[in-house]
């Protein structure tokens, strides 16, 4: 999908139509690796010690990572930045598309 760099749309803070620049919300950095059900997280709680895994702490990645690879598109969220007040507003529901080009 193609989007222009600038557009005129309503700014709820300025309460009028102003010029907005469009950008894409980028994915945030993943913090730590204390995922639910991970061995590292269990060790923090004093569990997951000793020999063997006792049938727990599976070695496979999350099912969604290696099974059911259907979705080939991602939901992208567009951010609109008002050029008068500098406030950024994103569309509440992103657009499901494989590629976004701006400008
Ligand atoms: Zn504004």
PDB file of C-alpha atoms and ligand atoms in Angstrom:
ATOM      1  CA  UNK A   1       0.000   0.000   0.000  1.00  0.00           C
ATOM      2  CA  UNK A   2       1.183   3.497  -0.819  1.00  0.00           C
ATOM      3  CA  UNK A   3       0.723   6.507   1.392  1.00  0.00           C
ATOM      4  CA  UNK A   4       1.741  10.131   0.885  1.00  0.00           C
ATOM      5  CA  UNK A   5       4.319  11.749   3.169  1.00  0.00           C
ATOM      6  CA  UNK A   6       1.941  14.502   4.151  1.00  0.00           C
ATOM      7  CA  UNK A   7      -1.789  14.769   4.391  1.00  0.00           C
ATOM      8  CA  UNK A   8      -4.402  17.151   5.693  1.00  0.00           C
ATOM      9  CA  UNK A   9      -6.579  15.709   8.409  1.00  0.00           C
ATOM     10  CA  UNK A  10      -8.443  16.787  11.505  1.00  0.00           C
ATOM     11  CA  UNK A  11      -6.363  17.331  14.654  1.00  0.00           C
ATOM     12  CA  UNK A  12      -8.466  16.898  17.803  1.00  0.00           C
ATOM     13  CA  UNK A  13      -5.971  18.987  19.797  1.00  0.00           C
ATOM     14  CA  UNK A  14      -5.918  21.984  17.453  1.00  0.00           C
ATOM     15  CA  UNK A  15      -9.609  21.367  16.665  1.00  0.00           C
ATOM     16  CA  UNK A  16      -9.128  22.060  12.963  1.00  0.00           C
ATOM     17  CA  UNK A  17      -7.647  20.509   9.839  1.00  0.00           C
ATOM     18  CA  UNK A  18      -3.864  20.755   9.769  1.00  0.00           C
ATOM     19  CA  UNK A  19      -0.975  19.199   7.872  1.00  0.00           C
ATOM     20  CA  UNK A  20       0.122  15.824   9.235  1.00  0.00           C
ATOM     21  CA  UNK A  21       3.198  13.755   8.438  1.00  0.00           C
ATOM     22  CA  UNK A  22       2.723  10.001   8.206  1.00  0.00           C
ATOM     23  CA  UNK A  23       5.063   7.402   9.685  1.00  0.00           C
ATOM     24  CA  UNK A  24       4.827   3.732  10.606  1.00  0.00           C
ATOM     25  CA  UNK A  25       4.847   2.500  14.170  1.00  0.00           C
ATOM     26  CA  UNK A  26       7.959   0.341  14.538  1.00  0.00           C
ATOM     27  CA  UNK A  27       8.078  -2.790  16.622  1.00  0.00           C
ATOM     28  CA  UNK A  28       9.445  -2.284  20.105  1.00  0.00           C
ATOM     29  CA  UNK A  29      12.589  -3.880  21.465  1.00  0.00           C
ATOM     30  CA  UNK A  30      12.089  -7.200  23.220  1.00  0.00           C
ATOM     31  CA  UNK A  31      13.097  -6.872  26.857  1.00  0.00           C
ATOM     32  CA  UNK A  32      14.768  -9.780  28.600  1.00  0.00           C
ATOM     33  CA  UNK A  33      13.828 -13.375  27.919  1.00  0.00           C
ATOM     34  CA  UNK A  34      11.680 -14.177  30.945  1.00  0.00           C
ATOM     35  CA  UNK A  35       8.834 -15.519  28.877  1.00  0.00           C
ATOM     36  CA  UNK A  36       5.998 -17.418  30.419  1.00  0.00           C
ATOM     37  CA  UNK A  37       6.955 -21.071  30.807  1.00  0.00           C
ATOM     38  CA  UNK A  38      10.625 -20.477  30.123  1.00  0.00           C
ATOM     39  CA  UNK A  39      13.269 -22.235  32.171  1.00  0.00           C
ATOM     40  CA  UNK A  40      15.008 -18.949  32.965  1.00  0.00           C
ATOM     41  CA  UNK A  41      11.806 -17.612  34.484  1.00  0.00           C
ATOM     42  CA  UNK A  42      11.300 -20.801  36.514  1.00  0.00           C
ATOM     43  CA  UNK A  43      14.851 -20.578  37.881  1.00  0.00           C
ATOM     44  CA  UNK A  44      14.105 -17.084  39.132  1.00  0.00           C
ATOM     45  CA  UNK A  45      11.361 -18.613  41.233  1.00  0.00           C
ATOM     46  CA  UNK A  46      13.680 -21.348  42.537  1.00  0.00           C
ATOM     47  CA  UNK A  47      12.238 -24.013  40.249  1.00  0.00           C
ATOM     48  CA  UNK A  48      13.680 -25.921  37.325  1.00  0.00           C
ATOM     49  CA  UNK A  49      16.725 -27.168  39.269  1.00  0.00           C
ATOM     50  CA  UNK A  50      18.380 -30.562  39.337  1.00  0.00           C
ATOM     51  CA  UNK A  51      18.893 -33.213  36.698  1.00  0.00           C
ATOM     52  CA  UNK A  52      16.672 -33.608  33.698  1.00  0.00           C
ATOM     53  CA  UNK A  53      13.582 -31.670  32.885  1.00  0.00           C
ATOM     54  CA  UNK A  54      11.105 -34.060  34.548  1.00  0.00           C
ATOM     55  CA  UNK A  55       8.858 -33.835  31.519  1.00  0.00           C
ATOM     56  CA  UNK A  56       8.552 -30.102  31.985  1.00  0.00           C
ATOM     57  CA  UNK A  57      10.259 -27.057  30.485  1.00  0.00           C
ATOM     58  CA  UNK A  58       9.717 -28.171  26.919  1.00  0.00           C
ATOM     59  CA  UNK A  59      12.435 -27.601  24.408  1.00  0.00           C
ATOM     60  CA  UNK A  60      10.185 -26.628  21.512  1.00  0.00           C
ATOM     61  CA  UNK A  61       9.555 -23.032  20.703  1.00  0.00           C
ATOM     62  CA  UNK A  62       6.087 -21.603  20.970  1.00  0.00           C
ATOM     63  CA  UNK A  63       3.658 -23.403  18.677  1.00  0.00           C
ATOM     64  CA  UNK A  64       2.913 -20.203  16.815  1.00  0.00           C
ATOM     65  CA  UNK A  65       6.591 -20.019  15.844  1.00  0.00           C
ATOM     66  CA  UNK A  66       6.836 -23.354  14.014  1.00  0.00           C
ATOM     67  CA  UNK A  67       3.258 -24.395  13.258  1.00  0.00           C
ATOM     68  CA  UNK A  68       0.374 -22.687  11.536  1.00  0.00           C
ATOM     69  CA  UNK A  69       2.336 -20.417   9.273  1.00  0.00           C
ATOM     70  CA  UNK A  70      -0.621 -18.971   7.474  1.00  0.00           C
ATOM     71  CA  UNK A  71      -0.437 -15.251   8.016  1.00  0.00           C
ATOM     72  CA  UNK A  72       1.910 -13.659   5.503  1.00  0.00           C
ATOM     73  CA  UNK A  73       0.919 -10.108   6.313  1.00  0.00           C
ATOM     74  CA  UNK A  74       1.401  -7.991   9.381  1.00  0.00           C
ATOM     75  CA  UNK A  75      -0.762  -5.360  10.967  1.00  0.00           C
ATOM     76  CA  UNK A  76       0.925  -1.996  10.481  1.00  0.00           C
ATOM     77  CA  UNK A  77      -0.095   1.050  12.445  1.00  0.00           C
ATOM     78  CA  UNK A  78       0.189   4.448  10.812  1.00  0.00           C
ATOM     79  CA  UNK A  79       1.103   7.449  12.952  1.00  0.00           C
ATOM     80  CA  UNK A  80      -0.092  10.921  12.054  1.00  0.00           C
ATOM     81  CA  UNK A  81       1.947  13.789  13.486  1.00  0.00           C
ATOM     82  CA  UNK A  82       0.380  17.216  13.527  1.00  0.00           C
ATOM     83  CA  UNK A  83       2.803  19.830  12.235  1.00  0.00           C
ATOM     84  CA  UNK A  84       1.280  22.615  14.324  1.00  0.00           C
ATOM     85  CA  UNK A  85       1.128  21.095  17.820  1.00  0.00           C
ATOM     86  CA  UNK A  86       3.468  18.123  17.278  1.00  0.00           C
ATOM     87  CA  UNK A  87       1.065  15.602  18.762  1.00  0.00           C
ATOM     88  CA  UNK A  88       1.062  12.099  17.310  1.00  0.00           C
ATOM     89  CA  UNK A  89      -2.078  10.128  16.800  1.00  0.00           C
ATOM     90  CA  UNK A  90      -2.256   6.557  15.537  1.00  0.00           C
ATOM     91  CA  UNK A  91      -5.087   4.751  13.904  1.00  0.00           C
ATOM     92  CA  UNK A  92      -6.594   2.500  16.528  1.00  0.00           C
ATOM     93  CA  UNK A  93      -6.765  -0.531  14.248  1.00  0.00           C
ATOM     94  CA  UNK A  94      -3.811  -0.942  11.943  1.00  0.00           C
ATOM     95  CA  UNK A  95      -3.964  -2.047   8.353  1.00  0.00           C
ATOM     96  CA  UNK A  96      -3.165  -5.640   7.474  1.00  0.00           C
ATOM     97  CA  UNK A  97      -0.758  -5.472   4.559  1.00  0.00           C
ATOM     98  CA  UNK A  98       2.484  -7.067   3.460  1.00  0.00           C
ATOM     99  CA  UNK A  99       4.303  -3.878   2.543  1.00  0.00           C
ATOM    100  CA  UNK A 100       3.828  -0.174   3.167  1.00  0.00           C
ATOM    101  CA  UNK A 101       5.595   2.559   1.230  1.00  0.00           C
ATOM    102  CA  UNK A 102       5.394   6.178   2.323  1.00  0.00           C
ATOM    103  CA  UNK A 103       6.013   9.042  -0.050  1.00  0.00           C
TER     104      UNK A 103
HETATM  105 ZN1  LIG B   1      -2.518  19.722  16.209  1.00  0.00          ZN
END
